[in-house]
Amino acid sequence: MAGFKLLLCLSLLQAVYGKGSESAIQCTPEVMKVTVPMDGDRRMSYLDQLKDYKPCMPYMEDNAATFMLDLQDPHKCGVTRVLNKITGKRTFYHKIVIEDTAGGRETVTVRCVVTGKLRALAR
């Protein structure tokens, strides 16, 4: 029984540390910035269903892929927006796909909650 527990513990550690570091999300009412560390065996990162769509590709810097998702125009990169009419909170969602060198895929759902009124920006 102790051997089984040790094996289970080691397999969980490999699952946690083998996939790389956690993504970082920064939210403002205008943009959602998602930084995906490309460490471990991670090879490629892209928005779900938008693998080769150039306007929504991440930019790479310091071994990390950074997505800048425009929340003023959520349809540009397929960001899902949900409005709670009672509280006024707007929740934005998207899925990011991370491929590894062996061809495996990991999907991460990123979420950003914005309160208050929508501010229009002059562009």
PDB file of C-alpha atoms in Angstrom:
ATOM      1  CA  MET A   1       0.000   0.000   0.000  1.00  0.00           C
ATOM      2  CA  ALA A   2       2.853   2.376   0.811  1.00  0.00           C
ATOM      3  CA  GLY A   3       4.414   1.631  -2.579  1.00  0.00           C
ATOM      4  CA  PHE A   4       1.145   2.483  -4.311  1.00  0.00           C
ATOM      5  CA  LYS A   5       0.912   5.808  -2.443  1.00  0.00           C
ATOM      6  CA  LEU A   6       4.501   6.648  -3.385  1.00  0.00           C
ATOM      7  CA  LEU A   7       3.837   5.815  -7.034  1.00  0.00           C
ATOM      8  CA  LEU A   8       0.677   7.929  -7.027  1.00  0.00           C
ATOM      9  CA  CYS A   9       2.505  10.854  -5.417  1.00  0.00           C
ATOM     10  CA  LEU A  10       5.352  10.682  -7.933  1.00  0.00           C
ATOM     11  CA  SER A  11       2.976  10.534 -10.897  1.00  0.00           C
ATOM     12  CA  LEU A  12       1.091  13.585  -9.607  1.00  0.00           C
ATOM     13  CA  LEU A  13       4.361  15.476  -9.188  1.00  0.00           C
ATOM     14  CA  GLN A  14       5.329  14.636 -12.763  1.00  0.00           C
ATOM     15  CA  ALA A  15       1.939  15.802 -14.027  1.00  0.00           C
ATOM     16  CA  VAL A  16       2.251  19.107 -12.194  1.00  0.00           C
ATOM     17  CA  TYR A  17       5.877  19.901 -12.989  1.00  0.00           C
ATOM     18  CA  GLY A  18       6.113  18.262 -16.408  1.00  0.00           C
ATOM     19  CA  LYS A  19       3.709  20.662 -18.097  1.00  0.00           C
ATOM     20  CA  GLY A  20       5.588  23.882 -17.371  1.00  0.00           C
ATOM     21  CA  SER A  21       4.727  26.960 -15.377  1.00  0.00           C
ATOM     22  CA  GLU A  22       1.320  28.539 -14.887  1.00  0.00           C
ATOM     23  CA  SER A  23       0.003  31.265 -17.170  1.00  0.00           C
ATOM     24  CA  ALA A  24      -0.237  34.838 -15.863  1.00  0.00           C
ATOM     25  CA  ILE A  25      -3.335  36.942 -16.599  1.00  0.00           C
ATOM     26  CA  GLN A  26      -3.579  40.729 -16.251  1.00  0.00           C
ATOM     27  CA  CYS A  27      -6.956  42.419 -16.770  1.00  0.00           C
ATOM     28  CA  THR A  28      -7.924  45.997 -17.505  1.00  0.00           C
ATOM     29  CA  PRO A  29     -11.257  47.208 -18.926  1.00  0.00           C
ATOM     30  CA  GLU A  30      -9.514  47.529 -22.315  1.00  0.00           C
ATOM     31  CA  VAL A  31      -7.277  44.445 -22.672  1.00  0.00           C
ATOM     32  CA  MET A  32      -6.604  41.016 -21.238  1.00  0.00           C
ATOM     33  CA  LYS A  33      -2.885  40.229 -21.263  1.00  0.00           C
ATOM     34  CA  VAL A  34      -2.062  36.522 -20.980  1.00  0.00           C
ATOM     35  CA  THR A  35       1.547  35.393 -20.613  1.00  0.00           C
ATOM     36  CA  VAL A  36       2.227  31.696 -21.212  1.00  0.00           C
ATOM     37  CA  PRO A  37       5.716  30.521 -20.175  1.00  0.00           C
ATOM     38  CA  MET A  38       7.197  28.346 -22.913  1.00  0.00           C
ATOM     39  CA  ASP A  39       9.341  26.277 -20.560  1.00  0.00           C
ATOM     40  CA  GLY A  40       9.622  22.527 -20.219  1.00  0.00           C
ATOM     41  CA  ASP A  41       8.640  20.763 -23.420  1.00  0.00           C
ATOM     42  CA  ARG A  42       6.220  23.446 -24.626  1.00  0.00           C
ATOM     43  CA  ARG A  43       6.693  24.184 -28.323  1.00  0.00           C
ATOM     44  CA  MET A  44       3.789  26.317 -29.556  1.00  0.00           C
ATOM     45  CA  SER A  45       0.926  28.375 -28.135  1.00  0.00           C
ATOM     46  CA  TYR A  46      -2.126  29.805 -29.917  1.00  0.00           C
ATOM     47  CA  LEU A  47      -5.766  30.758 -29.376  1.00  0.00           C
ATOM     48  CA  ASP A  48      -8.220  27.883 -29.778  1.00  0.00           C
ATOM     49  CA  GLN A  49      -9.576  27.665 -33.361  1.00  0.00           C
ATOM     50  CA  LEU A  50      -7.238  30.518 -34.457  1.00  0.00           C
ATOM     51  CA  LYS A  51      -3.942  28.686 -34.940  1.00  0.00           C
ATOM     52  CA  ASP A  52      -2.866  30.442 -38.148  1.00  0.00           C
ATOM     53  CA  TYR A  53      -4.807  33.717 -37.792  1.00  0.00           C
ATOM     54  CA  LYS A  54      -2.057  36.356 -37.822  1.00  0.00           C
ATOM     55  CA  PRO A  55      -3.851  39.227 -35.972  1.00  0.00           C
ATOM     56  CA  CYS A  56      -4.300  36.995 -32.904  1.00  0.00           C
ATOM     57  CA  MET A  57      -0.879  35.358 -32.739  1.00  0.00           C
ATOM     58  CA  PRO A  58       1.127  35.877 -29.530  1.00  0.00           C
ATOM     59  CA  TYR A  59       4.378  37.754 -29.512  1.00  0.00           C
ATOM     60  CA  MET A  60       7.360  35.924 -28.092  1.00  0.00           C
ATOM     61  CA  GLU A  61       9.787  37.479 -25.641  1.00  0.00           C
ATOM     62  CA  ASP A  62      12.026  36.016 -22.939  1.00  0.00           C
ATOM     63  CA  ASN A  63      10.832  32.432 -23.533  1.00  0.00           C
ATOM     64  CA  ALA A  64       7.155  33.377 -23.060  1.00  0.00           C
ATOM     65  CA  ALA A  65       4.202  33.787 -25.424  1.00  0.00           C
ATOM     66  CA  THR A  66       2.120  36.891 -24.671  1.00  0.00           C
ATOM     67  CA  PHE A  67      -1.418  37.365 -25.960  1.00  0.00           C
ATOM     68  CA  MET A  68      -2.975  40.856 -25.942  1.00  0.00           C
ATOM     69  CA  LEU A  69      -6.737  40.349 -26.284  1.00  0.00           C
ATOM     70  CA  ASP A  70      -8.741  43.502 -27.014  1.00  0.00           C
ATOM     71  CA  LEU A  71     -11.797  43.610 -24.741  1.00  0.00           C
ATOM     72  CA  GLN A  72     -13.197  46.686 -26.515  1.00  0.00           C
ATOM     73  CA  ASP A  73     -13.535  44.578 -29.687  1.00  0.00           C
ATOM     74  CA  PRO A  74     -13.912  41.012 -28.357  1.00  0.00           C
ATOM     75  CA  HIS A  75     -15.012  39.597 -31.730  1.00  0.00           C
ATOM     76  CA  LYS A  76     -11.615  40.322 -33.306  1.00  0.00           C
ATOM     77  CA  CYS A  77      -9.998  37.274 -31.694  1.00  0.00           C
ATOM     78  CA  GLY A  78     -13.106  35.344 -30.694  1.00  0.00           C
ATOM     79  CA  VAL A  79     -13.219  36.353 -27.034  1.00  0.00           C
ATOM     80  CA  THR A  80     -16.452  35.255 -25.341  1.00  0.00           C
ATOM     81  CA  ARG A  81     -18.167  38.012 -23.355  1.00  0.00           C
ATOM     82  CA  VAL A  82     -20.818  37.342 -20.704  1.00  0.00           C
ATOM     83  CA  LEU A  83     -22.705  40.235 -19.089  1.00  0.00           C
ATOM     84  CA  ASN A  84     -24.397  39.813 -15.712  1.00  0.00           C
ATOM     85  CA  LYS A  85     -27.207  42.370 -15.955  1.00  0.00           C
ATOM     86  CA  ILE A  86     -27.875  42.268 -12.214  1.00  0.00           C
ATOM     87  CA  THR A  87     -24.335  43.022 -11.006  1.00  0.00           C
ATOM     88  CA  GLY A  88     -23.003  44.743 -14.133  1.00  0.00           C
ATOM     89  CA  LYS A  89     -19.939  42.489 -14.211  1.00  0.00           C
ATOM     90  CA  ARG A  90     -18.562  41.523 -17.600  1.00  0.00           C
ATOM     91  CA  THR A  91     -16.680  38.239 -17.834  1.00  0.00           C
ATOM     92  CA  PHE A  92     -14.417  37.514 -20.803  1.00  0.00           C
ATOM     93  CA  TYR A  93     -13.237  33.987 -21.683  1.00  0.00           C
ATOM     94  CA  HIS A  94     -10.931  32.351 -24.189  1.00  0.00           C
ATOM     95  CA  LYS A  95      -9.096  29.052 -24.550  1.00  0.00           C
ATOM     96  CA  ILE A  96      -5.372  28.879 -25.222  1.00  0.00           C
ATOM     97  CA  VAL A  97      -3.859  25.737 -26.709  1.00  0.00           C
ATOM     98  CA  ILE A  98      -0.302  24.792 -25.759  1.00  0.00           C
ATOM     99  CA  GLU A  99       1.405  22.106 -27.838  1.00  0.00           C
ATOM    100  CA  ASP A 100       4.438  20.180 -26.647  1.00  0.00           C
ATOM    101  CA  THR A 101       7.304  18.667 -28.607  1.00  0.00           C
ATOM    102  CA  ALA A 102       5.728  15.185 -28.536  1.00  0.00           C
ATOM    103  CA  GLY A 103       2.569  16.463 -30.254  1.00  0.00           C
ATOM    104  CA  GLY A 104       0.415  16.565 -27.111  1.00  0.00           C
ATOM    105  CA  ARG A 105      -1.999  19.419 -26.491  1.00  0.00           C
ATOM    106  CA  GLU A 106      -2.898  21.215 -23.283  1.00  0.00           C
ATOM    107  CA  THR A 107      -5.867  23.602 -23.223  1.00  0.00           C
ATOM    108  CA  VAL A 108      -6.012  26.438 -20.704  1.00  0.00           C
ATOM    109  CA  THR A 109      -9.138  28.554 -20.210  1.00  0.00           C
ATOM    110  CA  VAL A 110      -8.345  32.159 -19.313  1.00  0.00           C
ATOM    111  CA  ARG A 111     -10.920  34.402 -17.670  1.00  0.00           C
ATOM    112  CA  CYS A 112     -11.104  38.102 -16.906  1.00  0.00           C
ATOM    113  CA  VAL A 113     -13.861  39.772 -14.847  1.00  0.00           C
ATOM    114  CA  VAL A 114     -14.388  43.512 -15.333  1.00  0.00           C
ATOM    115  CA  THR A 115     -16.734  45.606 -13.209  1.00  0.00           C
ATOM    116  CA  GLY A 116     -18.188  49.004 -13.973  1.00  0.00           C
ATOM    117  CA  LYS A 117     -19.243  50.590 -17.221  1.00  0.00           C
ATOM    118  CA  LEU A 118     -17.573  49.939 -20.542  1.00  0.00           C
ATOM    119  CA  ARG A 119     -15.185  52.754 -21.400  1.00  0.00           C
ATOM    120  CA  ALA A 120     -14.741  53.632 -25.040  1.00  0.00           C
ATOM    121  CA  LEU A 121     -11.228  54.435 -26.176  1.00  0.00           C
ATOM    122  CA  ALA A 122     -10.302  56.876 -28.897  1.00  0.00           C
ATOM    123  CA  ARG A 123      -8.120  55.064 -31.394  1.00  0.00           C
TER     124      ARG A 123
END
